[in-house]
Coordinates of C-alpha atoms in Angstrom, one line a residue:
X1 CA 37.1 -20.5 -46.2
X2 CA 33.6 -20.4 -44.8
X3 CA 34.9 -20.5 -41.2
X4 CA 37.2 -17.6 -41.8
X5 CA 34.4 -15.5 -43.2
X6 CA 32.2 -16.2 -40.3
X7 CA 35.0 -15.4 -37.9
X8 CA 35.7 -12.1 -39.6
X9 CA 32.0 -11.2 -39.6
X10 CA 31.7 -12.0 -35.9
X11 CA 34.8 -9.9 -35.2
X12 CA 33.4 -7.0 -37.1
X13 CA 30.1 -7.4 -35.3
X14 CA 31.8 -7.4 -31.9
X15 CA 33.8 -4.3 -32.8
X16 CA 30.8 -2.5 -34.2
X17 CA 28.7 -3.3 -31.1
X18 CA 31.5 -2.2 -28.8
X19 CA 32.0 1.0 -30.7
X20 CA 28.3 1.7 -30.7
X21 CA 28.1 1.0 -26.9
X22 CA 31.1 3.3 -26.2
X23 CA 29.7 6.1 -28.3
X24 CA 26.3 5.8 -26.6
X25 CA 27.8 5.9 -23.1
X26 CA 29.9 8.9 -24.1
X27 CA 26.9 10.8 -25.3
X28 CA 24.7 9.6 -22.5
X29 CA 27.2 10.8 -20.0
X30 CA 26.6 14.4 -21.2
X31 CA 22.9 13.9 -20.4
X32 CA 23.7 12.5 -17.0
X33 CA 25.9 15.4 -16.1
X34 CA 23.4 17.9 -17.3
X35 CA 21.1 17.1 -14.3
X36 CA 23.4 15.3 -11.9
X37 CA 25.9 18.1 -11.4
X38 CA 23.1 20.7 -10.7
X39 CA 21.5 18.2 -8.3
X40 CA 24.9 17.7 -6.7
X41 CA 25.4 21.4 -6.2
X42 CA 21.9 21.6 -4.7
X43 CA 22.7 18.7 -2.3
X44 CA 26.0 20.3 -1.3
X45 CA 24.0 23.4 -0.1
X46 CA 21.1 21.6 1.4
X47 CA 23.2 18.8 3.0
X48 CA 21.4 16.6 5.5
X49 CA 18.5 19.1 5.9
X50 CA 16.9 17.3 3.0
X51 CA 15.7 14.4 5.1
X52 CA 13.8 16.3 7.8
X53 CA 12.3 18.5 5.1
X54 CA 11.2 15.4 3.2
X55 CA 9.7 14.0 6.4
X56 CA 7.8 17.2 7.1
X57 CA 6.5 17.3 3.5
X58 CA 5.4 13.7 3.7
X59 CA 3.7 14.0 7.1
X60 CA 2.0 17.3 6.0
X61 CA 0.6 15.5 2.9
X62 CA -0.6 12.6 5.0
X63 CA -2.4 15.0 7.3
X64 CA -4.0 16.9 4.5
X65 CA -5.0 13.7 2.7
X66 CA -6.5 12.3 5.9
X67 CA -8.6 15.5 6.4
X68 CA -9.6 15.9 2.8
X69 CA -9.6 13.4 0.0
X70 CA -8.3 10.3 1.8
X71 CA -6.7 9.1 -1.5
X72 CA -4.4 6.8 0.5
X73 CA -7.5 5.0 1.7
X74 CA -8.9 5.0 -1.9
X75 CA -5.7 3.3 -3.1
X76 CA -6.3 0.6 -0.6
X77 CA -9.7 -0.1 -2.0
X78 CA -8.3 -0.6 -5.5
X79 CA -5.7 -3.0 -4.1
X80 CA -8.4 -4.8 -2.1
X81 CA -10.1 -5.6 -5.4
X82 CA -6.9 -7.3 -6.7
X83 CA -6.1 -9.2 -3.5
X84 CA -9.7 -10.6 -3.1
X85 CA -9.5 -12.0 -6.6
X86 CA -5.9 -13.3 -6.4
X87 CA -6.2 -15.1 -3.1
X88 CA -5.8 -18.9 -3.6
X89 CA -8.9 -19.9 -1.6
X90 CA -12.4 -18.5 -1.5
X91 CA -14.7 -18.9 1.5
X92 CA -17.6 -21.3 1.2
X93 CA -21.0 -19.7 1.8
X94 CA -22.7 -20.7 5.1
X95 CA -25.9 -21.8 3.3
X96 CA -27.9 -19.6 5.7
X97 CA -28.7 -17.1 2.9
X98 CA -30.4 -18.0 -0.4
X99 CA -31.1 -15.8 -3.4
X100 CA -34.4 -16.3 -5.3
X101 CA -34.0 -14.8 -8.8
X102 CA -36.6 -13.3 -10.9
X103 CA -34.6 -14.1 -14.0
X104 CA -35.3 -14.3 -17.7
X105 CA -36.2 -17.9 -17.5
X106 CA -38.9 -17.2 -14.8
X107 CA -40.4 -14.4 -16.9
X108 CA -40.4 -16.4 -20.1
X109 CA -41.9 -19.4 -18.3
X110 CA -45.1 -17.5 -17.4
X111 CA -45.2 -15.7 -20.8
X112 CA -45.1 -19.0 -22.5
X113 CA -48.1 -20.2 -20.4
X114 CA -50.1 -17.2 -21.5
X115 CA -49.9 -15.7 -18.0
X116 CA -48.3 -12.5 -19.2
X117 CA -44.7 -11.3 -19.2
X118 CA -43.3 -8.5 -17.1
X119 CA -44.4 -6.8 -14.8
X120 CA -45.8 -9.7 -12.7
X121 CA -49.1 -9.4 -11.0
X122 CA -49.1 -8.7 -7.2
X123 CA -50.8 -12.0 -6.8
X124 CA -47.8 -13.8 -8.3
X125 CA -45.5 -12.0 -5.9
X126 CA -47.8 -13.1 -3.1
X127 CA -47.7 -16.7 -4.4
X128 CA -43.9 -16.6 -4.4
X129 CA -43.9 -15.3 -0.8
X130 CA -46.4 -18.0 0.2
X131 CA -44.2 -20.7 -1.3
X132 CA -41.3 -19.4 0.7
X133 CA -43.4 -19.3 3.9
X134 CA -44.5 -22.9 3.3
X135 CA -40.9 -24.0 2.8
X136 CA -40.2 -22.8 6.4
X137 CA -37.9 -19.9 5.7
X138 CA -36.8 -17.9 8.7
X139 CA -37.1 -14.5 7.0
X140 CA -37.5 -13.0 3.5
X141 CA -36.1 -9.8 2.2
X142 CA -38.1 -8.7 -0.9
X143 CA -35.9 -6.4 -2.9
X144 CA -38.8 -5.1 -5.0
X145 CA -40.5 -1.7 -4.6
X146 CA -44.3 -1.8 -4.2
X147 CA -44.8 1.9 -4.0
X148 CA -48.3 2.1 -5.4
X149 CA -51.4 -0.2 -5.3
X150 CA -52.1 -2.1 -8.4
X151 CA -55.2 -1.0 -10.3
X152 CA -55.3 -4.4 -12.1
X153 CA -54.8 -6.7 -9.2
X154 CA -56.3 -5.3 -6.0
X155 CA -56.8 -8.8 -4.6
X156 CA -53.1 -9.4 -5.0
X157 CA -52.4 -6.2 -3.1
X158 CA -54.5 -7.2 -0.2
X159 CA -52.9 -10.6 -0.1
X160 CA -49.4 -9.1 0.1
X161 CA -50.5 -6.8 2.8
X162 CA -52.1 -9.6 4.8
X163 CA -49.0 -11.7 4.5
X164 CA -46.9 -8.8 5.7
X165 CA -49.1 -8.4 8.7
X166 CA -49.2 -12.1 9.4
X167 CA -45.5 -12.4 9.1
X168 CA -45.0 -9.8 11.9
X169 CA -41.5 -8.9 10.7
X170 CA -40.4 -12.1 9.0
X171 CA -41.1 -10.6 5.6
X172 CA -39.2 -7.3 5.0
X173 CA -40.0 -5.2 2.0
X174 CA -37.7 -2.8 0.2
X175 CA -38.0 0.9 0.5
X176 CA -35.9 3.7 -0.9
X177 CA -34.3 6.8 0.7
X178 CA -34.9 9.7 -1.7
X179 CA -32.4 12.5 -2.4
X180 CA -32.1 14.9 0.6
X181 CA -33.4 17.7 -1.6
X182 CA -36.9 16.2 -1.1
X183 CA -36.7 16.0 2.7
X184 CA -38.3 19.4 3.3
X185 CA -41.6 18.4 1.7
X186 CA -41.8 15.0 3.4
X187 CA -44.5 14.4 6.1
X188 CA -42.2 11.8 7.8
X189 CA -39.7 12.6 10.5
X190 CA -36.6 10.5 11.0
X191 CA -37.9 9.0 14.2
X192 CA -41.1 7.9 12.4
X193 CA -39.4 6.0 9.7
X194 CA -39.8 2.2 9.8
X195 CA -37.5 0.6 12.4
X196 CA -35.6 3.8 13.0
X197 CA -33.3 3.8 16.0
X198 CA -31.5 6.5 17.9
X199 CA -27.8 7.1 17.4
X200 CA -27.3 8.9 20.6
X201 CA -28.6 8.4 24.1
X202 CA -30.9 11.5 24.0
X203 CA -31.7 12.3 20.4
X204 CA -32.5 15.9 19.6
X205 CA -32.2 16.3 15.9
X206 CA -35.3 14.8 14.2
X207 CA -35.5 16.2 10.7
X208 CA -37.9 15.2 8.0
X209 CA -36.8 12.4 5.6
X210 CA -38.1 11.6 2.2
X211 CA -38.8 7.9 1.6
X212 CA -40.4 5.7 -1.0
X213 CA -42.3 3.3 1.1
X214 CA -44.5 0.2 0.2
X215 CA -48.2 1.0 -0.2
X216 CA -49.6 -1.1 2.7
X217 CA -49.5 -0.2 6.3
X218 CA -48.0 -3.6 7.4
X219 CA -45.6 -3.6 4.4
X220 CA -44.5 -0.1 5.4
X221 CA -44.0 -1.1 9.0
X222 CA -41.8 -4.0 8.0
X223 CA -39.7 -2.3 5.4
X224 CA -36.1 -1.3 5.1
X225 CA -34.1 0.9 2.7
X226 CA -32.2 -0.7 -0.1
X227 CA -30.0 2.2 -1.0
X228 CA -26.3 1.6 -1.5
X229 CA -23.3 3.9 -1.7
X230 CA -20.4 3.2 -4.0
X231 CA -16.8 4.1 -3.4
X232 CA -15.2 7.0 -5.1
X233 CA -14.3 4.9 -8.1
X234 CA -17.8 3.6 -8.5
X235 CA -17.3 0.1 -7.1
X236 CA -19.5 -1.2 -4.4
X237 CA -17.3 -2.8 -1.7
X238 CA -19.3 -2.0 1.5
X239 CA -23.0 -2.6 2.1
X240 CA -24.7 0.1 4.1
X241 CA -26.2 -1.0 7.4
X242 CA -27.9 2.3 8.2
X243 CA -28.3 5.8 7.0
X244 CA -28.0 8.6 9.5
X245 CA -30.6 11.3 9.5
X246 CA -30.1 13.8 12.3
X247 CA -29.7 11.8 15.5
X248 CA -31.6 8.8 14.0
X249 CA -30.7 6.0 11.7
X250 CA -32.7 4.1 9.1
X251 CA -31.8 0.4 8.9
X252 CA -30.9 -1.2 5.6
X253 CA -32.5 -4.3 4.3
X254 CA -29.5 -6.6 5.3
X255 CA -29.4 -5.2 8.8
X256 CA -33.1 -5.6 9.4
X257 CA -33.1 -9.1 8.0
X258 CA -30.2 -10.0 10.2
X259 CA -32.0 -8.6 13.3
X260 CA -35.2 -10.4 12.5
X261 CA -33.5 -13.7 11.7
X262 CA -31.2 -13.8 14.7
X263 CA -32.9 -15.0 17.8
X264 CA -32.0 -15.2 21.5
X265 CA -28.7 -13.9 22.8
X266 CA -27.2 -13.7 19.3
X267 CA -30.0 -11.3 18.3
X268 CA -29.5 -9.1 21.3
X269 CA -25.8 -8.9 20.7
X270 CA -26.3 -8.1 17.0
X271 CA -28.9 -5.4 17.8
X272 CA -26.5 -3.9 20.4
X273 CA -23.6 -3.9 17.9
X274 CA -25.4 -2.2 15.1
X275 CA -27.6 0.3 17.1
X276 CA -25.1 1.6 19.6
X277 CA -23.8 5.2 19.1
X278 CA -21.0 5.6 16.7
X279 CA -21.3 2.0 15.4
X280 CA -20.1 1.1 12.0
X281 CA -22.3 2.3 9.2
X282 CA -21.3 -0.4 6.6
X283 CA -20.2 -4.0 6.4
X284 CA -17.7 -5.4 3.9
X285 CA -18.8 -8.8 2.6
X286 CA -16.3 -11.5 1.9
X287 CA -16.8 -11.2 -1.8
X288 CA -16.8 -14.4 -3.9
X289 CA -16.6 -14.9 -7.6
X290 CA -16.6 -18.7 -7.8
X291 CA -18.3 -20.0 -4.6
X292 CA -21.5 -17.9 -5.0
X293 CA -24.5 -18.0 -2.6
X294 CA -27.1 -20.7 -3.1
X295 CA -29.8 -19.6 -5.6
X296 CA -32.8 -20.7 -7.5
X297 CA -35.2 -19.3 -10.0
X298 CA -38.5 -18.0 -8.9
X299 CA -40.3 -20.2 -11.6
X300 CA -38.8 -23.3 -10.0
X301 CA -40.4 -22.4 -6.7
X302 CA -43.7 -21.2 -8.2
X303 CA -44.0 -24.5 -10.2
X304 CA -44.0 -26.4 -6.9
X305 CA -40.4 -27.7 -7.2
X306 CA -40.8 -28.9 -10.8
X307 CA -37.6 -28.3 -12.8
X308 CA -38.2 -25.3 -15.0
X309 CA -35.1 -23.2 -15.0
X310 CA -32.7 -25.8 -13.7
X311 CA -31.4 -29.3 -14.7
X312 CA -33.5 -32.2 -13.5
X313 CA -30.4 -33.5 -11.7
X314 CA -30.0 -30.3 -9.7
X315 CA -31.9 -30.2 -6.4
X316 CA -33.4 -27.1 -5.0
X317 CA -31.2 -25.5 -2.2
X318 CA -32.4 -26.0 1.3
X319 CA -34.9 -23.3 2.4
X320 CA -36.0 -24.4 5.9
X321 CA -34.7 -21.9 8.5
X322 CA -32.9 -20.0 5.8
X323 CA -32.9 -16.2 5.1
X324 CA -34.1 -15.6 1.5
X325 CA -33.7 -12.5 -0.6
X326 CA -35.9 -12.1 -3.6
X327 CA -35.0 -9.7 -6.4
X328 CA -34.6 -9.1 -10.1
X329 CA -31.7 -10.6 -12.1
X330 CA -33.2 -10.5 -15.5
X331 CA -31.3 -8.4 -18.1
X332 CA -32.8 -4.9 -18.3
X333 CA -34.6 -5.2 -14.9
X334 CA -31.9 -5.7 -12.3
X335 CA -30.0 -2.8 -10.8
X336 CA -26.5 -4.2 -11.6
X337 CA -23.7 -3.1 -9.2
X338 CA -20.0 -3.2 -9.9
X339 CA -18.3 -5.1 -7.1
X340 CA -14.7 -6.2 -6.6
X341 CA -15.5 -9.7 -8.1
X342 CA -18.2 -8.9 -10.6
X343 CA -18.7 -5.6 -12.6
X344 CA -22.4 -6.4 -13.1
X345 CA -23.5 -8.1 -9.9
X346 CA -27.3 -8.0 -9.5
X347 CA -28.4 -5.7 -6.6
X348 CA -30.2 -8.5 -4.8
X349 CA -27.1 -10.6 -4.8
X350 CA -25.1 -7.7 -3.3
X351 CA -27.7 -7.3 -0.6
X352 CA -27.6 -11.1 0.0
X353 CA -23.8 -10.9 0.5
X354 CA -24.3 -8.2 3.0
X355 CA -26.9 -10.3 4.9
X356 CA -24.6 -13.3 4.8
X357 CA -21.8 -11.2 6.2
X358 CA -24.0 -10.3 9.2
X359 CA -25.7 -13.6 9.9
X360 CA -22.7 -15.9 9.3
X361 CA -20.2 -13.5 10.8
X362 CA -18.1 -13.7 7.6
X363 CA -17.6 -9.9 7.1
X364 CA -14.1 -8.7 6.3
X365 CA -12.6 -6.7 9.1
X366 CA -10.1 -4.0 8.7
X367 CA -8.2 -1.8 11.1
X368 CA -9.3 1.8 11.5
X369 CA -8.6 4.0 8.6
X370 CA -6.3 6.1 10.8
X371 CA -3.9 3.1 11.3
X372 CA -2.6 3.2 7.7
X373 CA -1.9 6.9 8.0
X374 CA -0.2 6.4 11.3
X375 CA 1.8 3.5 9.9
X376 CA 2.8 5.5 6.8
X377 CA 3.9 8.4 9.0
X378 CA 5.9 6.1 11.3
X379 CA 7.7 4.4 8.4
X380 CA 8.4 7.8 6.8
X381 CA 9.9 9.1 10.1
X382 CA 12.0 6.0 10.6
X383 CA 13.4 6.1 7.0
X384 CA 14.3 9.8 7.0
X385 CA 15.8 9.5 10.5
X386 CA 18.0 6.6 9.4
X387 CA 19.3 8.5 6.4
X388 CA 19.7 11.7 8.3
X389 CA 22.1 10.0 10.7
X390 CA 24.2 9.0 7.7
X391 CA 23.5 6.7 4.7
X392 CA 22.6 3.2 6.0
X393 CA 24.7 0.3 4.7
X394 CA 23.3 -1.5 1.7
X395 CA 22.3 -4.3 3.9
X396 CA 19.3 -2.3 4.9
X397 CA 17.9 -2.7 1.4
X398 CA 17.5 -6.4 2.1
X399 CA 15.8 -5.6 5.4
X400 CA 13.6 -3.1 3.5
X401 CA 12.5 -5.7 0.9
X402 CA 12.0 -8.4 3.6
X403 CA 9.9 -6.1 5.7
X404 CA 7.7 -5.1 2.7
X405 CA 7.2 -8.8 1.7
X406 CA 6.3 -9.6 5.3
X407 CA 3.8 -6.8 5.5
X408 CA 2.2 -7.7 2.2
X409 CA 2.3 -11.4 2.9
X410 CA 0.5 -10.8 6.2
X411 CA -2.2 -8.8 4.5
X412 CA -2.7 -11.5 1.9
X413 CA -2.8 -14.3 4.5
X414 CA -5.1 -12.3 6.8
X415 CA -7.7 -11.8 4.0
X416 CA -7.5 -15.4 2.8
X417 CA -7.6 -17.3 6.0
X418 CA -8.8 -14.9 8.8
X419 CA -11.2 -12.5 7.0
X420 CA -9.0 -9.6 8.1
X421 CA -7.7 -7.2 5.5
X422 CA -4.6 -5.5 6.8
X423 CA -4.8 -2.6 4.4
X424 CA -1.2 -1.3 4.5
X425 CA -0.4 -1.7 0.8
X426 CA -0.6 2.0 0.0
X427 CA 1.3 2.8 3.2
X428 CA 4.1 0.5 2.1
X429 CA 4.0 2.1 -1.3
X430 CA 4.5 5.5 0.2
X431 CA 7.2 4.1 2.4
X432 CA 8.9 2.7 -0.7
X433 CA 8.7 6.0 -2.5
X434 CA 10.3 7.9 0.5
X435 CA 13.0 5.2 0.8
X436 CA 13.7 5.5 -2.9
X437 CA 14.0 9.3 -2.7
X438 CA 16.3 9.0 0.3
X439 CA 18.5 6.5 -1.5
X440 CA 18.5 8.7 -4.6
X441 CA 19.6 11.8 -2.6
X442 CA 22.2 9.7 -0.7
X443 CA 23.5 8.4 -4.0
X444 CA 24.1 12.0 -5.1
X445 CA 25.9 12.7 -1.9
X446 CA 27.9 9.5 -2.3
X447 CA 28.7 10.2 -6.0
X448 CA 30.3 13.5 -5.0
X449 CA 32.1 11.9 -2.0
X450 CA 33.7 9.1 -4.2
X451 CA 34.7 11.6 -6.9
X452 CA 32.3 10.5 -9.6
X453 CA 32.8 12.7 -12.6
X454 CA 29.0 13.1 -13.2
X455 CA 28.6 14.9 -9.9
X456 CA 31.6 17.2 -9.7
X457 CA 34.4 18.7 -11.7
X458 CA 36.6 15.9 -13.0
X459 CA 40.2 15.4 -11.8
X460 CA 42.8 16.9 -14.2
X461 CA 46.3 15.6 -13.6
X462 CA 47.8 18.4 -15.7
X463 CA 46.4 20.9 -13.2
X464 CA 46.2 18.9 -9.9
X465 CA 49.6 17.3 -9.9
X466 CA 49.9 16.9 -6.1
X467 CA 47.9 14.3 -4.2
X468 CA 47.6 13.9 -0.4
X469 CA 46.3 10.6 0.9
X470 CA 45.2 9.7 4.5
X471 CA 44.4 6.2 5.6
X472 CA 42.0 6.1 8.5
X473 CA 41.6 3.0 10.7
X474 CA 39.4 2.6 13.7
X475 CA 40.8 0.6 16.6
X476 CA 38.3 0.0 19.4
X477 CA 39.3 -0.2 23.0
X478 CA 40.8 -3.5 23.9
X479 CA 38.6 -3.6 27.0
X480 CA 35.4 -3.7 25.0
X481 CA 33.6 -7.0 24.3
X482 CA 33.0 -8.0 20.7
X483 CA 29.4 -6.7 20.6
X484 CA 30.4 -3.3 22.0
X485 CA 33.4 -3.0 19.7
X486 CA 31.2 -3.8 16.6
X487 CA 28.8 -1.1 17.8
X488 CA 31.5 1.5 18.1
X489 CA 32.9 0.6 14.7
X490 CA 29.4 1.0 13.1
X491 CA 29.0 4.4 14.8
X492 CA 32.4 5.5 13.5
X493 CA 31.6 4.6 9.9
X494 CA 28.3 6.4 10.1
X495 CA 29.9 9.6 11.4
X496 CA 32.6 9.3 8.8
X497 CA 30.2 8.9 5.9
X498 CA 28.0 11.7 7.2
X499 CA 31.1 14.0 7.3
X500 CA 32.1 13.1 3.8
X501 CA 28.5 13.3 2.4
X502 CA 28.0 16.7 3.9
X503 CA 30.7 18.1 1.6
X504 CA 34.4 18.1 1.8
X505 CA 37.5 18.4 -0.5
X506 CA 38.3 14.7 0.1
X507 CA 37.5 11.8 -2.2
X508 CA 36.9 8.6 -0.4
X509 CA 38.2 5.2 -1.5
X510 CA 35.9 2.6 0.1
X511 CA 34.8 -1.0 -0.8
X512 CA 38.1 -2.3 -2.1
X513 CA 36.9 -5.8 -1.4
X514 CA 33.4 -7.3 -1.8
X515 CA 31.3 -7.5 1.3
X516 CA 31.3 -11.3 1.7
X517 CA 34.8 -11.9 0.5
X518 CA 37.2 -13.6 3.0
X519 CA 39.4 -10.6 2.7
X520 CA 36.7 -8.2 3.8
X521 CA 37.4 -8.6 7.5
X522 CA 41.0 -7.7 6.9
X523 CA 40.4 -4.5 4.9
X524 CA 37.0 -3.5 6.2
X525 CA 38.3 -1.1 8.9
X526 CA 40.3 1.0 6.3
X527 CA 39.2 4.2 4.6
X528 CA 41.4 6.1 2.3
X529 CA 40.8 9.8 1.7
X530 CA 42.4 11.7 -1.2
X531 CA 43.0 15.4 -1.7
X532 CA 44.5 17.1 -4.8
X533 CA 46.1 20.5 -5.4
X534 CA 48.3 22.3 -7.8
X535 CA 51.1 22.4 -5.2
X536 CA 52.1 20.3 -2.3
X537 CA 51.1 23.1 0.1
X538 CA 47.6 23.3 -1.4
X539 CA 47.1 19.5 -1.2
X540 CA 48.3 19.4 2.4
X541 CA 46.3 22.4 3.4
X542 CA 43.1 20.9 2.1
X543 CA 43.8 17.6 3.8
X544 CA 44.6 19.2 7.2
X545 CA 41.5 21.4 7.1
X546 CA 39.2 18.4 6.4
X547 CA 40.9 16.2 9.0
X548 CA 40.6 19.0 11.6
X549 CA 36.8 19.2 10.9
X550 CA 36.5 15.4 11.0
X551 CA 38.3 15.2 14.4
X552 CA 36.0 17.9 15.8
X553 CA 32.9 16.1 14.6
X554 CA 34.1 12.8 16.1
X555 CA 35.0 14.5 19.4
X556 CA 31.4 15.7 19.6
X557 CA 30.3 12.1 19.9
X558 CA 32.5 10.9 22.6
X559 CA 29.5 9.4 24.4
X560 CA 29.4 6.8 21.6
X561 CA 33.0 6.6 20.4
X562 CA 34.6 7.0 23.8
X563 CA 38.0 8.3 22.6
X564 CA 39.2 10.1 19.5
X565 CA 42.5 8.4 19.8
X566 CA 40.9 5.2 18.6
X567 CA 41.0 6.7 15.0
X568 CA 44.5 6.1 13.6
X569 CA 45.9 8.1 10.7
X570 CA 48.6 7.3 8.1
X571 CA 49.4 10.1 5.7
X572 CA 51.4 10.5 2.4
X573 CA 51.7 13.3 -0.1
X574 CA 53.5 13.2 -3.5
X575 CA 53.6 14.6 -7.0
X576 CA 52.0 12.0 -9.3
X577 CA 53.5 13.2 -12.6
X578 CA 56.2 15.8 -13.2
X579 CA 56.6 15.2 -17.0
X580 CA 60.2 14.6 -16.3
X581 CA 60.5 11.4 -18.3
X582 CA 58.9 9.6 -21.3
X583 CA 58.8 6.1 -19.7
X584 CA 55.7 4.3 -18.5
X585 CA 56.1 5.9 -15.0
X586 CA 53.4 8.4 -15.7
X587 CA 50.6 9.5 -13.4
X588 CA 48.8 6.1 -13.5
X589 CA 51.8 4.1 -12.2
X590 CA 52.7 6.8 -9.7
X591 CA 49.1 7.0 -8.4
X592 CA 49.0 3.3 -7.9
X593 CA 52.3 3.4 -6.0
X594 CA 51.0 6.2 -3.8
X595 CA 47.9 4.2 -2.9
X596 CA 50.1 1.3 -2.1
X597 CA 52.3 3.4 0.1
X598 CA 49.4 4.7 2.2
X599 CA 47.9 1.2 2.5
X600 CA 51.1 -0.5 3.7
X601 CA 52.4 2.4 5.8
X602 CA 53.4 1.2 9.3
X603 CA 53.5 4.7 10.7
X604 CA 50.2 5.7 12.3
X605 CA 49.3 8.6 14.5
X606 CA 46.1 9.3 16.4
X607 CA 43.8 11.6 14.4
X608 CA 43.9 14.1 17.3
X609 CA 47.6 14.5 16.7
X610 CA 47.4 14.9 12.9
X611 CA 49.7 17.9 13.1
X612 CA 52.6 15.5 13.4
X613 CA 52.3 15.1 9.6

């Protein structure tokens, strides 16, 4: 009893779901046809002009974007943030650059000793610089602005100035480029700025430039700007190496540190790279979120190595012959920067990453911005050209996916293992969009060609009683080798699809057997075209008109098809239902018989002599 009830319930559930699905499909078909049929009418008028128009629109947009907003490049930046965090391996720091943090622990350490909190005295800064000098550092970048002398600590001011003079460039102090609105009132010309270098062989433009410089003469001489410029989305990805002012450039703190810390031939090469005309203005560090640069708290250094802000088991990082950057990391003091791996990275750490990229040669390289636009344009042209010639076979979708995966994989591998970011993600995305639009439009053309009711008026057997059917078969010349014969067959199929997609009265029957079926080779060379009409004369007339246009189009491509007689034609015409009997021999059975007759017909004529029918 229980089993029967369950069986009835399941049967009822199956029937209800089937009825619901059928009802949904019936109503949804109305929605489909409401936009598919107008789209089909539009495609019938536009035909294959759609593809060159799409190519022109895409190339025009690329040109406009390149000369204006460069949103394609901005999209690559956002993708870079994801890739740099998703890569399976992060580069280890070289150890040549160390960060000394003025952190909360360091500030609280001196406050607890009764030596005052923040701000620190100039003498304490001088002591910190002295400790670094005693440790044998190669160079120090002090990312702290000392714009005015201290009224409370004049001795400390003198000590800092003396150390700057004695260091002769080993100690580089931070300065700041003010807003250009203040340039007119500045007494400093660009050529007079600390370490300024010419961008052209014979500099002419030498405008004034407003700078916030350290108070001491030696500190000013050995200073560099610490300004950074974020990308359009507010993320800092590239560290500035210089700021152009007229024909002159002001070096950034990372660039000047790298120049001072690199000796011999390496120094000469680095100086040449970053001071020659039209050189790059920024460097992109190999950003890390797990393998950060070596660091230590300032209190640990000022305490003579005694553990203050670190565990007793943790040793101080090696400082001898290292480049050190000193700056704030304490909450409320540091100028946090959003970077691809950290939304609140301290500014001194960002500067240190830029310095590391220069000294260790670990900067991420990318092809010129124009390459992604050129690649996008090339892919757009290739895609639209392929569809303009006739809808490519579905096999090209696999090639499309494989090509995308190969390009994306190469970009991922390049960034992970070779410090090279092949920034083509947005280009591939645009290519995918264009490919999808081409497939969509070709699908509309194909829907009409196969007689899909959503794309054109449905067949009505009560009105269109007569059907004419033609079986087309391509027979390549027997003298051709297998490769040439296959090429001719592909060309024939392309021209045939292009003819049918451009609009005709025929409905094509294609794909009777699956692509990889063992029967496919037998039936692959067949194409059945169907015409309908109220009378036999109307059906035959429509067929003959289309076949004449097809023969003319094929004849125009004799260079590739060699001879129109290679296309063989079998033809039948019959009334599929005359309402003369009440048996099951209605239009369905007669239509199947008609298809069978044209498929098995042994009578063939060359398409050029179609009038024989």
